[in-house]
Short mmCIF file of C-alpha atoms and ligand atoms in Angstrom, two decimals:
data_model
loop_
_atom_site.label_atom_id
_atom_site.label_comp_id
_atom_site.label_asym_id
_atom_site.label_seq_id
_atom_site.Cartn_x
_atom_site.Cartn_y
_atom_site.Cartn_z
CA UNK A 1 119.97 96.24 107.60
CA UNK A 2 118.49 96.29 111.12
CA UNK A 3 117.75 99.75 112.47
CA UNK A 4 119.30 101.52 109.49
CA UNK A 5 117.54 104.30 107.60
CA UNK A 6 116.81 102.56 104.30
CA UNK A 7 114.96 104.25 101.47
CA UNK A 8 111.90 102.09 100.61
CA UNK A 9 112.91 101.70 96.96
CA UNK A 10 116.27 100.27 98.10
CA UNK A 11 114.39 97.15 99.19
CA UNK A 12 113.15 96.29 95.72
CA UNK A 13 114.86 93.11 94.52
CA UNK A 14 115.91 92.12 98.02
CA UNK A 15 114.70 89.10 99.96
CA UNK A 16 112.99 89.53 103.30
CA UNK A 17 111.85 86.56 105.40
CA UNK A 18 111.45 84.35 102.34
CA UNK A 19 109.72 86.98 100.20
CA UNK A 20 111.32 88.69 97.20
CA UNK A 21 110.29 92.36 97.10
CA UNK A 22 109.15 93.23 93.57
CA UNK A 23 107.59 96.68 93.60
CA UNK A 24 105.86 99.29 95.71
CA UNK A 25 102.05 99.17 95.93
CA UNK A 26 101.52 102.15 98.18
CA UNK A 27 102.44 103.74 101.45
CA UNK A 28 100.61 105.15 104.41
CA UNK A 29 101.30 106.64 107.80
CA UNK A 30 103.51 103.91 109.20
CA UNK A 31 104.33 101.41 106.53
CA UNK A 32 105.09 100.73 102.90
CA UNK A 33 103.21 97.98 101.08
CA UNK A 34 105.10 96.02 98.41
CA UNK A 35 104.14 93.43 95.86
CA UNK A 36 106.36 90.46 96.68
CA UNK A 37 106.87 86.83 95.77
CA UNK A 38 106.55 84.17 98.43
CA UNK A 39 109.58 82.07 97.46
CA UNK A 40 108.32 78.96 99.26
CA UNK A 41 104.93 78.81 97.56
CA UNK A 42 105.69 80.85 94.45
CA UNK A 43 102.68 83.08 94.94
CA UNK A 44 102.45 86.86 94.86
CA UNK A 45 101.61 88.53 98.15
CA UNK A 46 101.24 92.06 99.50
CA UNK A 47 104.09 92.55 101.95
CA UNK A 48 103.63 95.38 104.40
CA UNK A 49 106.85 96.58 106.00
CA UNK A 50 107.08 98.96 108.88
CA UNK A 51 108.79 102.08 107.59
CA UNK A 52 112.46 101.85 108.67
CA UNK A 53 112.34 105.20 110.45
CA UNK A 54 109.74 103.71 112.81
CA UNK A 55 111.44 100.42 113.60
CA UNK A 56 112.91 101.82 116.79
CA UNK A 57 109.62 103.35 117.89
CA UNK A 58 107.98 100.98 120.37
CA UNK A 59 104.47 102.43 119.89
CA UNK A 60 104.63 101.81 116.16
CA UNK A 61 106.07 98.32 116.64
CA UNK A 62 103.25 97.39 118.98
CA UNK A 63 100.67 98.81 116.57
CA UNK A 64 102.13 96.77 113.73
CA UNK A 65 102.14 93.50 115.68
CA UNK A 66 98.61 94.20 116.92
CA UNK A 67 97.41 94.76 113.36
CA UNK A 68 98.64 91.39 112.17
CA UNK A 69 97.16 89.45 115.09
CA UNK A 70 93.79 91.12 114.84
CA UNK A 71 93.56 90.81 111.08
CA UNK A 72 94.64 87.16 111.11
CA UNK A 73 91.98 86.31 113.67
CA UNK A 74 89.05 87.12 111.41
CA UNK A 75 88.14 85.01 108.43
CA UNK A 76 85.66 86.73 106.17
CA UNK A 77 85.18 87.02 102.39
CA UNK A 78 85.43 90.82 102.63
CA UNK A 79 88.44 91.07 104.94
CA UNK A 80 91.94 90.76 103.44
CA UNK A 81 93.40 87.39 104.51
CA UNK A 82 96.65 87.67 106.43
CA UNK A 83 99.15 84.87 105.73
CA UNK A 84 102.00 85.57 108.09
CA UNK A 85 103.55 88.26 110.21
CA UNK A 86 106.83 88.55 112.02
CA UNK A 87 110.14 90.26 112.45
CA UNK A 88 113.36 89.59 110.63
CA UNK A 89 116.62 91.52 110.85
CA UNK A 90 114.82 94.25 112.77
CA UNK A 91 112.19 94.63 110.05
CA UNK A 92 108.57 94.03 110.98
CA UNK A 93 106.50 92.55 108.19
CA UNK A 94 103.03 91.26 107.45
CA UNK A 95 102.29 89.13 104.38
CA UNK A 96 98.73 89.23 103.14
CA UNK A 97 96.66 88.33 100.13
CA UNK A 98 97.60 90.51 97.16
CA UNK A 99 94.44 92.21 95.99
CA UNK A 100 94.53 93.12 92.32
CA UNK A 101 92.48 96.21 91.84
CA UNK A 102 92.54 99.62 93.41
CA UNK A 103 91.86 101.09 96.76
CA UNK A 104 88.67 103.13 97.00
CA UNK A 105 90.70 106.32 97.52
CA UNK A 106 92.33 105.89 94.10
CA UNK A 107 89.02 104.91 92.54
CA UNK A 108 87.27 108.03 93.84
CA UNK A 109 90.20 110.26 92.87
CA UNK A 110 90.07 108.84 89.36
CA UNK A 111 86.32 108.52 88.77
CA UNK A 112 84.69 110.93 91.19
CA UNK A 113 81.34 109.89 92.68
CA UNK A 114 80.34 106.31 91.87
CA UNK A 115 77.16 105.11 90.15
CA UNK A 116 74.50 104.64 92.84
CA UNK A 117 74.21 100.83 92.41
CA UNK A 118 78.01 100.45 92.62
CA UNK A 119 78.14 102.62 95.75
CA UNK A 120 75.41 100.48 97.32
CA UNK A 121 77.14 97.21 96.39
CA UNK A 122 80.43 98.42 97.86
CA UNK A 123 78.66 99.68 100.99
CA UNK A 124 76.95 96.30 101.45
CA UNK A 125 80.22 94.36 101.29
CA UNK A 126 82.00 96.79 103.57
CA UNK A 127 79.11 96.59 106.04
CA UNK A 128 79.24 92.79 106.16
CA UNK A 129 83.00 92.91 106.88
CA UNK A 130 82.55 95.46 109.65
CA UNK A 131 79.60 93.68 111.25
CA UNK A 132 81.68 90.45 111.29
CA UNK A 133 84.54 92.28 113.01
CA UNK A 134 82.13 93.82 115.51
CA UNK A 135 80.69 90.38 116.27
CA UNK A 136 84.26 89.44 117.28
CA UNK A 137 84.22 92.48 119.55
CA UNK A 138 86.75 94.21 117.32
CA UNK A 139 86.53 97.80 116.23
CA UNK A 140 88.45 98.76 113.10
CA UNK A 141 88.90 102.44 114.04
CA UNK A 142 90.40 103.47 110.70
CA UNK A 143 87.61 102.98 108.16
CA UNK A 144 88.50 105.18 105.19
CA UNK A 145 88.66 104.78 101.41
CA UNK A 146 92.41 103.91 101.43
CA UNK A 147 91.62 100.85 103.56
CA UNK A 148 88.94 99.56 101.20
CA UNK A 149 90.41 97.54 98.34
CA UNK A 150 88.19 97.04 95.31
CA UNK A 151 88.93 94.02 93.11
CA UNK A 152 87.05 92.74 90.11
CA UNK A 153 84.04 90.65 91.05
CA UNK A 154 82.95 87.30 89.72
CA UNK A 155 80.29 88.30 87.18
CA UNK A 156 78.08 91.07 85.90
CA UNK A 157 75.81 90.79 88.91
CA UNK A 158 78.82 91.17 91.22
CA UNK A 159 81.16 93.48 89.30
CA UNK A 160 83.30 94.37 92.33
CA UNK A 161 84.68 92.44 95.26
CA UNK A 162 85.54 94.60 98.22
CA UNK A 163 88.15 93.82 100.88
CA UNK A 164 88.57 95.74 104.11
CA UNK A 165 92.17 95.95 105.24
CA UNK A 166 94.28 97.47 108.00
CA UNK A 167 92.98 96.65 111.38
CA UNK A 168 96.04 98.61 112.43
CA UNK A 169 94.50 100.59 115.19
CA UNK A 170 91.75 98.11 115.96
CA UNK A 171 91.48 96.87 119.50
CA UNK A 172 89.10 95.00 121.74
CA UNK A 173 86.18 97.37 122.10
CA UNK A 174 85.82 96.81 125.83
CA UNK A 175 89.40 97.80 126.50
CA UNK A 176 89.79 101.51 126.88
CA UNK A 177 93.56 101.46 126.68
CA UNK A 178 95.16 101.65 123.29
CA UNK A 179 98.17 102.85 121.45
CA UNK A 180 96.75 106.27 120.92
CA UNK A 181 98.29 108.39 123.62
CA UNK A 182 96.73 111.67 124.66
CA UNK A 183 97.64 114.27 122.08
CA UNK A 184 98.64 111.70 119.47
CA UNK A 185 95.77 111.07 117.12
CA UNK A 186 96.03 108.00 114.92
CA UNK A 187 93.69 108.03 111.96
CA UNK A 188 92.22 110.36 109.36
CA UNK A 189 90.12 113.28 110.52
CA UNK A 190 87.71 113.14 107.58
CA UNK A 191 86.07 109.95 108.87
CA UNK A 192 86.47 110.19 112.63
CA UNK A 193 83.45 109.66 114.90
CA UNK A 194 82.62 112.39 117.45
CA UNK A 195 83.06 110.06 120.43
CA UNK A 196 86.66 109.35 119.38
CA UNK A 197 87.41 113.05 119.38
CA UNK A 198 86.17 113.52 122.93
CA UNK A 199 87.78 110.33 124.20
CA UNK A 200 84.47 108.64 125.01
CA UNK A 201 84.27 104.83 124.68
CA UNK A 202 84.46 103.61 121.11
CA UNK A 203 82.61 100.59 119.71
CA UNK A 204 81.33 99.26 116.39
CA UNK A 205 79.05 102.25 116.03
CA UNK A 206 82.12 104.46 115.61
CA UNK A 207 83.05 102.37 112.56
CA UNK A 208 79.47 102.78 111.35
CA UNK A 209 79.89 106.57 111.53
CA UNK A 210 83.18 106.38 109.59
CA UNK A 211 81.59 104.07 107.05
CA UNK A 212 78.72 106.52 106.60
CA UNK A 213 81.32 109.22 105.83
CA UNK A 214 82.82 106.88 103.21
CA UNK A 215 79.38 106.16 101.73
CA UNK A 216 78.70 109.90 101.56
CA UNK A 217 81.97 110.31 99.68
CA UNK A 218 81.24 107.48 97.22
CA UNK A 219 77.91 109.15 96.39
CA UNK A 220 78.98 112.80 96.27
CA UNK A 221 82.75 112.72 95.74
CA UNK A 222 83.59 114.23 99.14
CA UNK A 223 83.20 113.28 102.80
CA UNK A 224 80.32 115.02 104.64
CA UNK A 225 82.50 117.52 106.49
CA UNK A 226 85.19 119.52 104.74
CA UNK A 227 86.89 122.37 106.55
CA UNK A 228 90.09 124.33 105.90
CA UNK A 229 91.40 123.68 109.33
CA UNK A 230 91.71 120.46 111.39
CA UNK A 231 90.14 122.02 114.47
CA UNK A 232 87.17 123.25 112.45
CA UNK A 233 86.80 119.76 111.03
CA UNK A 234 86.78 118.19 114.50
CA UNK A 235 84.20 120.78 115.57
CA UNK A 236 82.02 119.93 112.57
CA UNK A 237 82.06 116.20 113.37
CA UNK A 238 80.94 117.01 116.89
CA UNK A 239 78.38 119.73 116.36
CA UNK A 240 77.46 120.47 112.72
CA UNK A 241 74.59 118.71 110.94
CA UNK A 242 75.76 116.79 107.86
CA UNK A 243 74.88 118.28 104.48
CA UNK A 244 71.90 116.73 102.67
CA UNK A 245 72.92 114.03 100.19
CA UNK A 246 70.02 114.95 97.91
CA UNK A 247 71.37 118.51 97.60
CA UNK A 248 74.95 117.40 97.00
CA UNK A 249 73.87 114.83 94.40
CA UNK A 250 70.64 115.72 92.63
CA UNK A 251 68.54 112.65 91.86
CA UNK A 252 69.07 111.09 95.25
CA UNK A 253 65.74 110.99 97.12
CA UNK A 254 65.29 113.03 100.30
CA UNK A 255 64.60 109.77 102.18
CA UNK A 256 68.33 108.99 101.85
CA UNK A 257 69.18 112.23 103.69
CA UNK A 258 67.41 110.87 106.74
CA UNK A 259 69.31 107.59 106.53
CA UNK A 260 72.69 109.35 106.37
CA UNK A 261 71.67 111.72 109.15
CA UNK A 262 70.91 108.74 111.39
CA UNK A 263 74.16 106.92 110.53
CA UNK A 264 76.06 110.16 111.20
CA UNK A 265 74.26 110.91 114.48
CA UNK A 266 76.51 112.61 117.02
CA UNK A 267 75.51 110.11 119.72
CA UNK A 268 76.19 106.39 119.02
CA UNK A 269 72.83 105.39 120.56
CA UNK A 270 71.02 107.38 117.86
CA UNK A 271 72.71 105.47 114.99
CA UNK A 272 71.69 102.19 113.36
CA UNK A 273 72.20 98.94 115.28
CA UNK A 274 74.58 97.53 112.66
CA UNK A 275 76.31 98.52 109.44
CA UNK A 276 74.11 96.17 107.40
CA UNK A 277 71.01 97.76 108.93
CA UNK A 278 72.30 101.12 107.72
CA UNK A 279 72.87 99.81 104.19
CA UNK A 280 69.44 98.13 104.10
CA UNK A 281 67.81 101.45 105.04
CA UNK A 282 69.86 103.23 102.40
CA UNK A 283 68.82 100.72 99.72
CA UNK A 284 65.16 101.16 100.63
CA UNK A 285 65.49 104.94 100.49
CA UNK A 286 67.31 104.82 97.16
CA UNK A 287 64.67 102.53 95.66
CA UNK A 288 62.29 105.47 95.98
CA UNK A 289 64.30 107.16 93.26
CA UNK A 290 62.82 104.68 90.77
CA UNK A 291 64.89 102.97 88.06
CA UNK A 292 67.89 105.27 88.60
CA UNK A 293 68.33 103.91 92.10
CA UNK A 294 67.72 100.29 91.12
CA UNK A 295 70.59 97.81 90.95
CA UNK A 296 70.81 96.43 87.40
CA UNK A 297 69.79 92.78 86.99
CA UNK A 298 70.11 90.15 84.31
CA UNK A 299 66.93 91.38 82.65
CA UNK A 300 68.50 94.78 82.03
CA UNK A 301 69.61 94.99 78.39
CA UNK A 302 72.89 96.79 79.22
CA UNK A 303 74.17 94.16 81.66
CA UNK A 304 76.63 91.59 80.24
CA UNK A 305 74.86 88.26 79.84
CA UNK A 306 71.44 89.87 79.92
CA UNK A 307 68.48 88.37 78.16
CA UNK A 308 68.04 89.83 74.67
CA UNK A 309 65.69 92.77 74.70
CA UNK A 310 62.77 93.12 72.35
CA UNK A 311 63.19 96.16 70.11
CA UNK A 312 66.12 98.58 69.97
CA UNK A 313 68.63 98.40 72.82
CA UNK A 314 69.11 101.80 74.43
CA UNK A 315 72.55 103.11 75.34
CA UNK A 316 73.56 102.00 78.82
CA UNK A 317 72.98 104.80 81.29
CA UNK A 318 76.12 106.11 82.97
CA UNK A 319 75.13 104.67 86.35
CA UNK A 320 74.83 101.08 85.15
CA UNK A 321 78.43 100.07 84.52
CA UNK A 322 80.95 98.42 86.82
CA UNK A 323 83.37 100.89 88.37
CA UNK A 324 86.59 99.11 87.44
CA UNK A 325 86.13 99.36 83.66
CA UNK A 326 87.65 97.19 80.93
CA UNK A 327 87.18 93.50 80.28
CA UNK A 328 87.70 91.00 83.08
N1 LIG B 1 96.63 93.50 100.33
C1 LIG B 1 96.89 94.47 99.47
N2 LIG B 1 96.87 94.23 98.13
C2 LIG B 1 97.14 95.23 97.25
N3 LIG B 1 97.41 96.51 97.62
C3 LIG B 1 97.43 96.82 98.92
C4 LIG B 1 97.17 95.82 99.91
N4 LIG B 1 97.25 96.42 101.12
C5 LIG B 1 97.54 97.71 100.90
N5 LIG B 1 97.66 97.96 99.58
C6 LIG B 1 97.97 99.27 98.95
O1 LIG B 1 98.94 99.94 99.69
C7 LIG B 1 98.48 101.24 100.06
C8 LIG B 1 99.13 101.70 101.34
O2 LIG B 1 98.63 100.97 102.41
P1 LIG B 1 98.83 101.47 103.90
O3 LIG B 1 97.91 100.68 104.75
O4 LIG B 1 100.27 101.42 104.24
O5 LIG B 1 98.42 103.01 103.86
P2 LIG B 1 97.07 103.80 104.13
O6 LIG B 1 95.92 102.87 104.36
O7 LIG B 1 96.92 104.80 103.05
O8 LIG B 1 97.37 104.60 105.44
P3 LIG B 1 97.41 104.11 106.98
O9 LIG B 1 98.82 103.93 107.33
O10 LIG B 1 96.77 105.23 107.71
O11 LIG B 1 96.64 102.83 107.06
C9 LIG B 1 96.96 101.08 100.14
O12 LIG B 1 96.27 102.29 100.03
C10 LIG B 1 96.72 100.14 98.94
O13 LIG B 1 96.62 100.87 97.75
MG1 LIG B 2 95.93 101.18 105.00
#
């Protein structure tokens, strides 16, 4: 099957490098991700295969190999573990931990803006993954909701477990050469930092900017800048002030506007020093909203496993629930 144009669904039921392809999980710009069975260990994995039409494209092949090496190098509870990567019969593949859940893109499309505590929990986990990558001198460069997988968490205090995936266009931050050639932009324009647009050096603070766009979207349902035209969108990232969160989502305190403004600063030096610092500032600002901004705890009557409340139990407010719904 090497080099042939094969429709992705034609692979279902076939065996590739010791994995039996069982079904399609999703597809992106350069690959299709399948649910597959590792026939040696009997476990289910997510098998990412380079789309056949790209197998002869050297730039895409290099990007794919780079992704697997970079992702495999980092071990972190909020980064998708990579098991194996390689090439067989002209097909490039990467086998990784199968995350049961949904990507954040699907979650937002289905639910709209998230409850504030859920958005903060997800932001905190994403921030710890990104800071860990940045400590390894790695920049993700494609932080967006589709690359954030949300699985069910361990208990009511931790209703979601977030995994960051796709270090596909990550590279050593000190190296200014990459696979993105002039005129060929790799990534999504909704989350792109201004310095990437102008070709200035990119580091962890560019991921922080993209993450702030994602956080804005989890809280309001849309990224900060929306324009009809790609060029207008690029212009907005570079020059327009972001809209105020508190206006887009009433109930959010004005202090949070300042936090987002700083995370979305046009100049990296003006942003927070780390992603976790950004989330800490956001939590503090949100706490000013009073109980609505407070993360539910075991003493809250609506939380599973909570201590029994004295008197009538009120209906759980809409913001209190886990975002994945249904029993574990
Ligand atoms: N480890 C995984 N476990 C379960 N589902 C996954 C896993 N990795 C990816 N997916 C699913 O496959 C989809 C497609 O992934 P893919 O990375 O190919 O596309 P993308 O992120 O939308 O775009 P891009 O090519 O720009 O990264 C994801 O959005 C996700 O829903
Ligand atoms: Mg992806």
